[in-house]
């Protein structure tokens, strides 16, 4: 009896210890939520959850992107306004090397490299472009870097659009039509043998070929990618490199004087950040099975930046929650809002609002038109309520809550004659 | 002081170091040598170019002319991190800590250049990275102990009292395992008690076989601990020697008190 009490006691102690760390609590809730989500979606929609699961997989892409941008903006303090460019580079890398498109190029040869290898190739290519862009610009101060990245973010999709059919050097990217019929991932033999599916049914059949009908596979894949990325970035944050990034963010001169090669360390942050974007791009291309330059406009870069800032810059769980929140608003709230608005209008007897007359285009379309206004309002409200982000790192919390009072004391001390 | 004097080799030699900003000569033709193991002070009125000289030695500025030789090696114009690697560490006149990092992390940054973990080790937290982290953390705690602020290890640098911030900066500088430590007005803003402690700390640093070059305004501190002194005025060296020689040098008195009418 007493033994039982003590063992449950120690379990309790373990649990309270485990959950005292706020981040662990958030991770646990997120993971459990992610694992239950497909079933919940199925139950709440009466077996029609596929669309929701597919949307959630898209949100997972943005989680990956936000985690990557957080390295650049949150850890190293470098403002990157063209992050979607690396996303595009990743997606096009996979698209070009895993579809029939290059048979129409001057090469006259199509490639179909396996997805699993291309994930890492796309990562490497994006990282290389990050280094190429970073090398000449990271010597510049923050504001200049922001402008250069902004330009890069504009240039990359344009280049992809321009190098289509009819460009002077041939059709390399599919131009305005983008790339279609990109190969889905295929599973290695041990996951496709006779024990999968009907006759023996040891393993549930996996099928990446139809993301609309079978979104679960893509959902699980992104979940695995996100979990692996969290581990990697967490380790990075607590390593020698993570510390150096923060030192550069806090005081570049002092970091250099302490022996940190600031240019190299910033370049590394930029390049690793880009590699996550390339990683996400490869997955995105495979899931949509089509990529086009319009998927990577400036608004995408800004959206990812919003996720990072709104979630809590520098704090990985915060950034994940930020990405999920914005994805939810973008993919769910804003797309369903017009329908909600018109159905609310008819239930409370304002049905006339739903009919268009004269300049009035009807409530449904009007709300649709105001999408970005509503998006902006939501952002303003959230930032007013929680200026430090939803789940800020302890640093930002201090900075914003206690900053002003202490600053004053500190200044007095600095200015004291001696 | 009882340190051996003339027989020690030179650790840092400045040969005609000049730094101009446009038409303004902040440091003009400064030449002096610092012997290994001594406590050497750089003094002079405000605006005499002392901090500029520090910035030039540590690579934040490139000298307009002249050479800086450290341990027999020309380090003129090298990047700051390279100079730190070679064994020159410094503190700043206006404290420059990593405000939103713990005291421990501040010191661990100082050890950055002595660490070897690569990207691979960091991402996968390899055994090598873990062992290195453990070693570095232990050494950082020792350094915090050495400067007397071990109890502050897990507080943000910005939340430390002023005197502790000064000490933390010294600990961070020592973490890079320097042969020469440059202290820029370490006693600024300190009360008499803190000044005494600081002087003890500087002596303790020197006893670790680290040469100390310090800028200081407080004459009690300067005269109390330094073995040799160089006096700068308007960017030029006007005197050099032992404390008592410098104290009685008419040019120095003039620079500090103005020409007597």
XYZ file of C-alpha atoms in Angstrom:
679
model
C 0.000 0.000 0.000
C 2.627 2.446 1.059
C 4.742 1.440 -1.900
C 1.919 2.271 -4.252
C 1.540 5.675 -2.696
C 5.219 6.409 -3.038
C 5.353 5.310 -6.664
C 2.376 7.410 -7.622
C 3.973 10.168 -5.617
C 7.164 10.003 -7.606
C 5.169 9.893 -10.803
C 3.426 13.038 -9.707
C 6.700 14.661 -8.877
C 8.069 13.658 -12.241
C 4.999 15.055 -13.944
C 5.097 18.372 -12.118
C 8.792 18.632 -12.866
C 8.201 17.832 -16.504
C 5.410 20.326 -16.929
C 7.065 23.100 -14.960
C 8.909 23.836 -18.179
C 6.272 25.713 -20.139
C 7.776 24.721 -23.476
C 7.473 21.031 -22.702
C 3.825 21.513 -21.846
C 3.191 23.265 -25.141
C 5.069 20.595 -27.099
C 3.095 17.832 -25.409
C -0.242 19.492 -26.062
C 0.711 20.164 -29.670
C 1.875 16.626 -30.314
C -1.197 15.028 -28.752
C -3.375 17.482 -30.650
C -1.612 16.712 -33.909
C -1.999 12.961 -33.434
C -5.684 13.216 -32.544
C -6.502 15.825 -35.141
C -7.401 13.484 -38.043
C -9.840 11.501 -35.880
C -11.367 14.665 -34.443
C -11.723 16.111 -37.918
C -13.422 12.914 -39.080
C -15.825 12.778 -36.152
C -16.823 16.426 -36.185
C -17.464 16.434 -39.915
C -19.146 13.031 -40.014
C -16.397 11.218 -41.929
C -15.672 14.123 -44.244
C -12.463 15.172 -42.526
C -10.139 14.639 -45.487
C -10.219 18.226 -46.568
C -9.414 19.443 -43.064
C -6.536 17.007 -42.724
C -5.127 18.160 -46.038
C -5.401 21.779 -44.923
C -3.682 20.873 -41.666
C -0.834 19.372 -43.690
C -0.509 22.705 -45.487
C -0.398 24.418 -42.120
C 2.427 22.023 -41.245
C 4.416 23.441 -44.155
C 4.056 26.878 -42.661
C 5.137 25.571 -39.270
C 8.303 24.314 -40.928
C 8.815 27.663 -42.656
C 8.258 29.606 -39.452
C 10.725 27.421 -37.567
C 13.300 28.133 -40.256
C 12.698 31.880 -40.414
C 12.880 32.008 -36.634
C 16.525 30.975 -36.848
C 17.268 33.984 -39.012
C 15.010 36.580 -37.403
C 14.539 35.295 -33.872
C 17.944 33.828 -33.072
C 20.381 35.848 -35.128
C 18.291 39.019 -35.357
C 18.564 39.380 -39.144
C 15.464 40.714 -40.853
C 14.716 38.597 -43.909
C 11.847 39.876 -46.035
C 12.357 37.489 -48.954
C 12.178 34.163 -47.209
C 9.643 32.786 -49.707
C 12.374 32.879 -52.367
C 14.089 29.912 -50.727
C 10.721 28.180 -50.432
C 10.352 28.642 -54.189
C 13.864 27.379 -54.824
C 13.126 24.219 -52.836
C 9.838 23.604 -54.595
C 11.292 24.186 -58.062
C 14.304 22.022 -57.307
C 12.008 19.098 -56.644
C 9.576 20.035 -59.401
C 12.248 20.181 -62.082
C 14.023 17.000 -61.071
C 10.902 14.912 -60.468
C 8.589 15.657 -63.375
C 8.479 15.580 -67.136
C 9.167 19.269 -67.513
C 12.825 19.156 -68.461
C 12.045 16.987 -71.504
C 10.800 20.205 -73.089
C 13.952 22.067 -72.114
C 17.093 22.207 -74.248
C 18.275 19.156 -72.284
C 15.512 16.964 -73.812
C 15.759 14.711 -70.833
C 13.380 14.309 -67.957
C 14.403 13.357 -64.452
C 12.549 11.450 -61.806
C 14.693 11.418 -58.721
C 13.104 9.931 -55.615
C 11.422 12.333 -53.220
C 13.378 11.158 -50.163
C 16.697 12.075 -51.701
C 15.355 15.286 -53.183
C 14.238 16.461 -49.748
C 17.894 16.804 -48.834
C 18.965 18.028 -52.252
C 16.360 20.819 -52.081
C 17.597 21.635 -48.620
C 21.169 21.870 -49.865
C 20.280 23.956 -52.913
C 18.305 26.437 -50.810
C 21.139 26.620 -48.286
C 23.601 27.282 -51.102
C 21.445 30.125 -52.419
C 21.192 31.446 -48.872
C 24.975 31.524 -48.697
C 25.278 33.130 -52.136
C 22.843 35.870 -51.205
C 24.224 36.256 -47.703
C 27.921 36.471 -48.500
C 27.892 39.940 -50.047
C 25.061 41.360 -47.938
C 25.637 40.168 -44.389
C 28.447 42.642 -43.968
C 25.739 45.265 -44.183
C 23.728 46.505 -41.251
C 20.265 45.111 -40.554
C 18.132 47.558 -42.520
C 20.152 47.117 -45.696
C 19.902 43.380 -45.398
C 16.115 43.669 -45.166
C 16.031 45.639 -48.422
C 18.324 43.235 -50.259
C 16.285 40.226 -49.146
C 13.122 42.032 -50.190
C 14.605 42.426 -53.653
C 15.705 38.813 -53.775
C 12.219 37.682 -52.810
C 10.811 39.651 -55.748
C 13.420 38.525 -58.243
C 13.293 34.765 -57.705
C 9.612 34.145 -58.601
C 10.029 36.478 -61.583
C 12.974 34.502 -62.871
C 10.970 31.297 -62.580
C 8.101 32.927 -64.448
C 10.376 34.319 -67.114
C 12.294 31.123 -67.890
C 9.254 29.424 -69.419
C 8.340 28.568 -72.985
C 9.627 31.245 -75.336
C 12.418 32.551 -73.126
C 15.698 33.130 -74.985
C 17.350 30.123 -73.368
C 14.429 27.720 -73.683
C 11.766 26.419 -71.362
C 13.372 25.599 -68.058
C 10.659 26.281 -65.508
C 7.287 26.056 -67.214
C 6.933 29.843 -67.053
C 3.524 31.173 -66.057
C 2.014 27.695 -66.136
C 4.520 26.419 -63.626
C 5.294 22.745 -63.334
C 2.500 20.190 -63.315
C 2.357 16.455 -62.618
C 5.226 16.387 -60.164
C 5.949 12.871 -58.893
C 4.410 11.935 -55.568
C 6.723 10.352 -53.028
C 7.009 6.590 -53.387
C 7.628 4.310 -50.480
C 10.554 1.929 -50.263
C 9.797 -1.748 -50.880
C 9.512 -2.793 -47.235
C 6.554 -0.522 -46.849
C 4.864 -1.665 -50.065
C 5.182 -5.460 -49.799
C 2.309 -7.943 -49.538
C 1.926 -7.276 -45.821
C 0.548 -3.881 -46.660
C -3.177 -3.584 -47.279
C -5.825 -6.135 -48.151
C -4.466 -9.735 -48.031
C -2.394 -9.658 -44.861
C -2.971 -6.135 -43.553
C -0.068 -5.746 -41.162
C 0.468 -2.169 -42.172
C -2.180 0.237 -43.359
C -1.716 1.008 -47.057
C 0.102 4.231 -47.713
C -0.618 6.074 -50.886
C 0.910 9.432 -51.675
C -0.574 9.538 -55.167
C -3.832 11.228 -54.219
C -3.470 13.850 -51.485
C -7.155 14.820 -51.745
C -8.534 11.326 -51.210
C -5.756 10.140 -48.860
C -4.437 13.182 -47.040
C -3.366 11.140 -44.023
C -0.081 10.081 -45.566
C 0.986 13.610 -46.332
C -0.239 14.681 -42.937
C 1.885 12.078 -41.176
C 4.861 12.888 -43.352
C 4.811 16.597 -42.508
C 4.262 15.753 -38.864
C 7.413 13.646 -38.881
C 9.361 16.347 -40.718
C 8.212 19.002 -38.263
C 9.092 16.874 -35.222
C 12.553 16.133 -36.604
C 13.069 19.814 -37.367
C 12.068 20.812 -33.849
C 14.649 18.441 -32.423
C 17.331 19.774 -34.751
C 16.580 23.434 -34.109
C 16.286 22.905 -30.377
C 19.717 21.323 -30.336
C 21.072 24.149 -32.450
C 19.635 26.769 -30.129
C 21.350 25.233 -27.116
C 24.661 24.694 -28.863
C 27.751 26.776 -29.326
C 26.248 28.080 -32.588
C 22.918 29.057 -31.057
C 24.724 30.968 -28.367
C 26.855 32.762 -30.923
C 23.732 33.755 -32.897
C 22.230 35.305 -29.812
C 25.462 37.090 -28.987
C 25.527 38.600 -32.470
C 21.922 39.684 -32.034
C 22.658 41.270 -28.654
C 25.905 43.051 -29.466
C 27.903 42.427 -32.596
C 30.989 44.349 -31.490
C 31.235 42.542 -28.175
C 30.683 39.218 -29.932
C 33.527 39.911 -32.343
C 35.798 40.988 -29.511
C 34.947 37.734 -27.730
C 36.216 35.738 -30.682
C 33.028 35.133 -32.665
C 33.473 35.380 -36.425
C 30.333 37.437 -36.837
C 30.108 37.351 -40.621
C 30.489 33.569 -40.747
C 28.018 33.008 -37.940
C 25.398 35.235 -39.589
C 25.957 33.511 -42.899
C 25.390 30.190 -41.199
C 22.111 31.388 -39.670
C 20.956 32.669 -43.030
C 21.927 29.499 -44.812
C 20.399 27.125 -42.271
C 17.220 29.205 -42.228
C 17.083 28.936 -46.023
C 17.620 25.178 -45.880
C 14.425 24.725 -43.845
C 12.589 26.721 -46.452
C 13.991 24.464 -49.178
C 12.970 21.412 -47.205
C 9.433 22.749 -46.874
C 9.373 23.697 -50.562
C 10.208 20.171 -51.664
C 7.382 18.724 -49.591
C 5.001 21.401 -50.796
C 5.778 20.684 -54.449
C 5.223 16.969 -53.903
C 1.942 17.467 -52.097
C 0.418 19.938 -54.538
C 2.033 18.006 -57.407
C 2.286 21.382 -59.086
C 4.277 24.525 -58.453
C 3.882 27.960 -59.951
C 5.650 31.223 -59.296
C 2.457 32.760 -57.877
C 2.753 30.467 -54.833
C 5.789 32.383 -53.649
C 4.848 36.046 -53.784
C 5.867 38.673 -51.257
C 2.719 38.031 -49.227
C 4.064 34.567 -48.398
C 7.276 36.008 -46.965
C 5.285 38.497 -44.945
C 2.872 35.857 -43.691
C 5.749 33.726 -42.401
C 7.302 36.748 -40.737
C 3.960 37.516 -39.090
C 3.815 33.954 -37.782
C 7.231 34.357 -36.189
C 6.550 37.755 -34.644
C 3.024 36.983 -33.526
C 3.966 33.631 -32.062
C 6.880 34.969 -30.046
C 10.153 35.682 -31.770
C 13.014 33.431 -30.743
C 10.868 30.866 -28.956
C 10.310 27.691 -30.964
C 6.977 26.567 -29.415
C 5.714 30.135 -29.676
C 6.606 30.298 -33.335
C 4.820 26.990 -33.966
C 1.680 28.250 -32.255
C 1.971 31.451 -34.284
C 2.210 29.483 -37.530
C -0.793 27.358 -36.595
C -2.834 30.390 -35.564
C -2.166 32.328 -38.743
C -2.721 29.219 -40.867
C -6.021 28.655 -39.106
C -7.069 32.249 -39.749
C -5.879 32.122 -43.355
C -7.056 28.682 -44.420
C -10.164 28.318 -42.275
C -11.573 31.496 -40.790
C -11.092 33.738 -43.793
C -12.227 31.154 -46.346
C -15.380 30.311 -44.407
C -16.193 33.789 -43.230
C -18.261 34.824 -46.267
C -20.521 31.770 -45.834
C -20.850 32.347 -42.105
C -21.645 36.002 -42.625
C -24.428 35.324 -45.091
C -25.954 32.538 -43.030
C -25.880 34.713 -39.898
C -27.497 37.510 -41.855
C -30.361 35.272 -42.967
C -30.958 33.804 -39.486
C -31.270 37.212 -37.849
C -33.623 38.406 -40.545
C -31.250 40.569 -42.560
C -31.574 38.400 -45.637
C -31.761 41.423 -47.889
C -28.037 41.974 -47.235
C -27.291 38.780 -49.110
C -28.850 39.971 -52.348
C -26.863 42.220 -54.562
C -28.444 45.442 -55.603
C -26.862 48.381 -57.327
C -23.361 48.933 -55.961
C -23.882 46.411 -53.166
C -22.502 43.065 -54.295
C -24.087 41.038 -51.547
C -22.735 40.275 -48.084
C -20.984 37.079 -49.143
C -18.863 38.713 -51.820
C -18.349 41.852 -49.795
C -16.846 39.873 -46.914
C -14.694 38.005 -49.386
C -13.408 41.279 -50.737
C -12.598 42.494 -47.253
C -10.566 39.374 -46.451
C -7.271 41.138 -45.970
C -8.854 43.949 -44.031
C -10.231 41.413 -41.591
C -6.875 39.629 -41.517
C -5.179 42.903 -40.699
C -7.685 43.695 -37.969
C -7.098 40.306 -36.361
C -3.348 40.942 -36.389
C -3.729 44.397 -34.871
C -5.956 43.063 -32.102
C -3.582 40.198 -31.270
C -0.540 42.442 -31.199
C -2.335 44.953 -28.988
C -3.345 42.247 -26.553
C 0.012 40.462 -26.559
C 2.746 42.704 -27.940
C 5.414 40.181 -26.969
C 3.763 37.435 -29.028
C 1.563 34.547 -27.981
C 4.334 32.562 -26.302
C 7.393 34.752 -26.206
C 10.835 33.646 -25.175
C 11.596 34.759 -21.634
C 13.894 37.358 -23.090
C 11.262 39.219 -25.042
C 8.895 39.004 -22.113
C 11.378 40.828 -19.919
C 12.251 43.297 -22.581
C 8.675 44.422 -23.015
C 7.336 44.115 -19.502
C 10.125 45.378 -17.318
C 12.212 47.121 -19.913
C 11.211 50.729 -19.428
C 11.484 50.918 -15.654
C 14.869 49.249 -15.500
C 16.216 51.239 -18.390
C 15.659 54.409 -16.410
C 17.515 53.080 -13.367
C 20.329 51.859 -15.550
C 20.679 55.227 -17.260
C 20.926 57.048 -13.958
C 23.747 54.788 -12.965
C 25.514 55.266 -16.292
C 25.315 59.005 -16.045
C 26.427 59.238 -12.427
C 29.586 61.324 -12.159
C 32.618 59.487 -10.946
C 55.367 45.602 -7.052
C 57.698 42.687 -7.053
C 57.339 41.447 -10.611
C 60.557 40.810 -12.476
C 61.088 43.717 -14.798
C 63.702 44.075 -17.448
C 64.307 40.445 -18.357
C 60.774 39.717 -19.560
C 60.165 39.493 -23.315
C 57.915 41.991 -25.052
C 54.329 40.784 -25.483
C 52.889 43.767 -27.332
C 54.778 46.365 -29.305
C 53.239 49.440 -30.903
C 55.338 51.042 -33.577
C 54.220 54.473 -34.702
C 50.527 53.597 -34.519
C 48.409 56.398 -35.932
C 44.666 56.611 -36.318
C 43.031 59.519 -38.100
C 39.330 60.139 -38.562
C 39.194 62.520 -41.467
C 41.267 65.492 -40.336
C 41.241 64.508 -36.680
C 44.228 62.600 -35.390
C 42.903 60.494 -32.526
C 46.144 58.619 -32.015
C 49.372 60.024 -33.406
C 52.511 58.000 -33.764
C 52.150 56.024 -30.552
C 55.068 53.715 -29.802
C 55.605 51.696 -26.660
C 56.240 48.154 -25.568
C 54.544 46.059 -22.961
C 56.531 43.341 -21.229
C 55.094 39.948 -20.547
C 53.544 39.702 -17.104
C 53.331 43.367 -16.204
C 50.414 45.590 -15.359
C 50.664 48.487 -17.716
C 48.469 51.561 -17.534
C 47.447 53.944 -20.260
C 46.350 57.280 -18.887
C 45.587 60.720 -20.174
C 42.865 63.374 -20.110
C 39.490 62.803 -21.753
C 39.746 62.612 -25.514
C 43.417 61.721 -25.425
C 42.825 58.738 -27.706
C 43.109 55.932 -25.170
C 39.977 54.044 -26.186
C 40.773 54.627 -29.860
C 44.090 52.954 -29.240
C 42.329 50.005 -27.609
C 39.980 49.729 -30.551
C 42.936 49.793 -32.908
C 44.801 47.090 -31.003
C 41.740 44.819 -30.928
C 40.994 45.268 -34.619
C 37.791 47.314 -34.413
C 39.689 50.070 -36.231
C 42.405 49.689 -38.812
C 45.324 51.972 -38.009
C 46.060 54.698 -40.546
C 49.759 54.003 -40.116
C 52.064 51.972 -37.935
C 52.331 48.408 -36.808
C 51.075 46.371 -33.913
C 53.192 43.356 -33.001
C 51.729 40.798 -30.606
C 53.964 37.983 -29.399
C 56.276 38.592 -32.306
C 53.502 38.492 -34.841
C 52.202 41.393 -36.907
C 48.491 41.693 -36.071
C 47.927 45.082 -37.694
C 44.531 45.268 -39.367
C 43.413 41.739 -38.530
C 39.708 41.181 -37.865
C 38.626 41.451 -34.197
C 37.767 37.763 -33.890
C 41.176 36.781 -35.265
C 42.894 38.984 -32.723
C 40.769 37.437 -29.976
C 41.842 33.986 -31.181
C 45.481 35.026 -31.019
C 45.104 35.891 -27.353
C 44.055 39.509 -26.827
C 40.833 40.006 -24.880
C 39.211 43.207 -23.722
C 36.468 44.891 -21.773
C 34.637 48.036 -22.787
C 34.373 51.473 -21.273
C 30.593 51.426 -21.642
C 29.767 47.912 -20.532
C 28.875 45.755 -23.537
C 27.438 42.563 -22.186
C 24.921 40.358 -23.955
C 22.111 41.864 -21.929
C 19.475 39.202 -22.474
C 21.723 36.218 -21.970
C 22.573 34.681 -18.627
C 25.858 35.506 -16.963
C 26.906 31.932 -17.615
C 26.129 32.229 -21.326
C 28.054 35.483 -21.518
C 31.131 33.691 -20.263
C 30.519 30.694 -22.485
C 30.511 33.015 -25.509
C 33.990 34.033 -24.462
C 35.008 30.411 -24.859
C 33.495 30.242 -28.335
C 36.805 30.423 -30.130
C 38.238 27.613 -28.013
C 35.425 25.263 -28.986
C 35.345 22.898 -31.903
C 31.782 21.558 -32.214
C 30.716 21.754 -35.835
C 27.256 22.124 -37.318
C 26.823 18.370 -37.383
C 27.663 18.064 -33.688
C 25.287 20.883 -32.842
C 22.303 19.527 -34.778
C 22.647 15.963 -33.548
C 24.006 16.811 -30.107
C 26.779 14.306 -30.545
C 28.789 12.942 -27.647
C 31.593 15.246 -28.623
C 29.326 18.290 -28.411
C 27.958 17.191 -25.028
C 31.401 16.606 -23.576
C 32.596 19.938 -24.858
C 29.536 21.749 -23.484
C 30.070 20.159 -20.083
C 33.720 21.171 -20.066
C 32.986 24.689 -21.203
C 30.228 25.108 -18.634
C 32.488 23.920 -15.862
C 35.214 26.318 -16.879
C 32.722 29.178 -17.181
C 31.537 28.506 -13.639
C 35.134 28.531 -12.449
C 35.662 31.906 -14.074
C 32.523 33.301 -12.479
C 33.886 32.015 -9.195
C 37.244 33.615 -9.960
C 35.711 37.062 -10.398
C 33.409 36.420 -7.446
C 29.947 36.309 -9.011
C 29.242 32.595 -9.225
C 25.873 33.074 -7.543
C 24.763 35.208 -10.508
C 25.365 32.489 -13.119
C 21.743 32.056 -14.126
C 20.637 35.684 -14.026
C 20.398 37.853 -17.089
C 23.450 40.016 -17.495
C 21.310 43.129 -17.565
C 19.811 42.348 -14.171
C 23.183 42.209 -12.451
C 24.297 45.091 -10.262
C 26.720 47.437 -11.944
C 29.816 46.185 -10.162
C 28.963 42.608 -11.060
C 28.497 43.585 -14.683
C 32.054 44.938 -14.709
C 33.284 41.666 -13.223
C 31.254 39.633 -15.673
C 32.890 41.475 -18.552
C 36.282 40.522 -17.139
C 35.179 36.899 -16.778
C 33.981 36.851 -20.380
C 37.290 38.279 -21.559
C 39.236 35.718 -19.532
C 37.161 32.910 -21.027
C 38.934 33.240 -24.351
C 42.125 32.285 -22.480
C 44.016 35.467 -23.392
C 47.689 36.238 -22.929
C 46.951 39.955 -22.844
C 43.911 41.526 -21.211
C 42.841 45.061 -22.074
C 40.693 46.745 -19.430
C 38.987 49.970 -20.425
C 38.263 51.970 -17.264
C 37.348 49.001 -15.092
C 36.949 51.175 -12.000
C 34.567 53.674 -13.576
C 31.468 54.051 -11.436
C 32.849 51.942 -8.590
C 32.828 52.918 -4.926
C 36.063 52.804 -2.879
C 35.316 49.293 -1.614
C 34.658 48.034 -5.136
C 37.830 49.730 -6.342
C 39.909 47.877 -3.765
C 38.323 44.600 -4.818
C 38.953 45.418 -8.428
C 42.613 46.058 -7.791
C 42.859 42.701 -6.060
C 41.154 41.060 -9.013
C 43.579 42.613 -11.483
C 46.505 41.366 -9.402
C 44.929 37.929 -9.357
C 44.562 37.984 -13.142
C 48.210 38.899 -13.532
C 49.205 36.045 -11.265
C 47.553 33.729 -13.819
C 50.306 34.685 -16.227
C 48.161 37.200 -18.084
C 49.567 40.577 -18.979
C 47.240 43.484 -18.227
C 46.949 46.750 -20.114
C 44.490 49.108 -18.536
C 43.008 52.511 -19.151
C 42.058 54.204 -15.935
C 41.216 57.665 -14.712
C 41.320 56.921 -11.025
C 44.869 57.792 -9.993
C 44.653 55.761 -6.794
C 43.957 52.669 -8.834
C 46.567 53.465 -11.465
C 49.309 54.309 -9.014
C 48.340 51.409 -6.793
C 48.652 48.566 -9.249
C 50.470 49.496 -12.403
C 54.154 48.914 -12.880
C 54.578 51.155 -15.856
C 52.477 53.927 -17.305
C 52.145 55.606 -20.668
C 50.504 59.019 -20.790
C 48.678 60.123 -23.917
C 47.568 63.666 -24.650
C 45.887 64.729 -27.868
C 46.720 61.353 -29.321
C 50.431 61.599 -28.631
C 52.599 59.918 -26.070
C 53.930 62.548 -23.683
C 55.458 60.371 -21.000
C 56.323 56.805 -20.140
C 57.779 55.245 -17.044
C 57.224 54.033 -13.504
C 54.354 55.572 -11.539
C 56.522 57.835 -9.436
C 58.394 59.124 -12.505
C 55.209 59.866 -14.351
C 53.639 61.542 -11.369
C 56.414 64.116 -11.194
C 56.777 64.652 -14.938
C 56.041 68.346 -15.670
C 54.433 67.606 -19.053
C 52.003 65.215 -17.419
C 51.081 67.700 -14.731
C 50.549 70.302 -17.424
C 48.328 68.007 -19.474
C 46.166 67.206 -16.479
C 46.067 70.573 -14.717
C 46.612 72.932 -17.616
C 49.521 75.347 -17.981
C 49.953 77.288 -14.794
C 49.582 80.941 -15.536
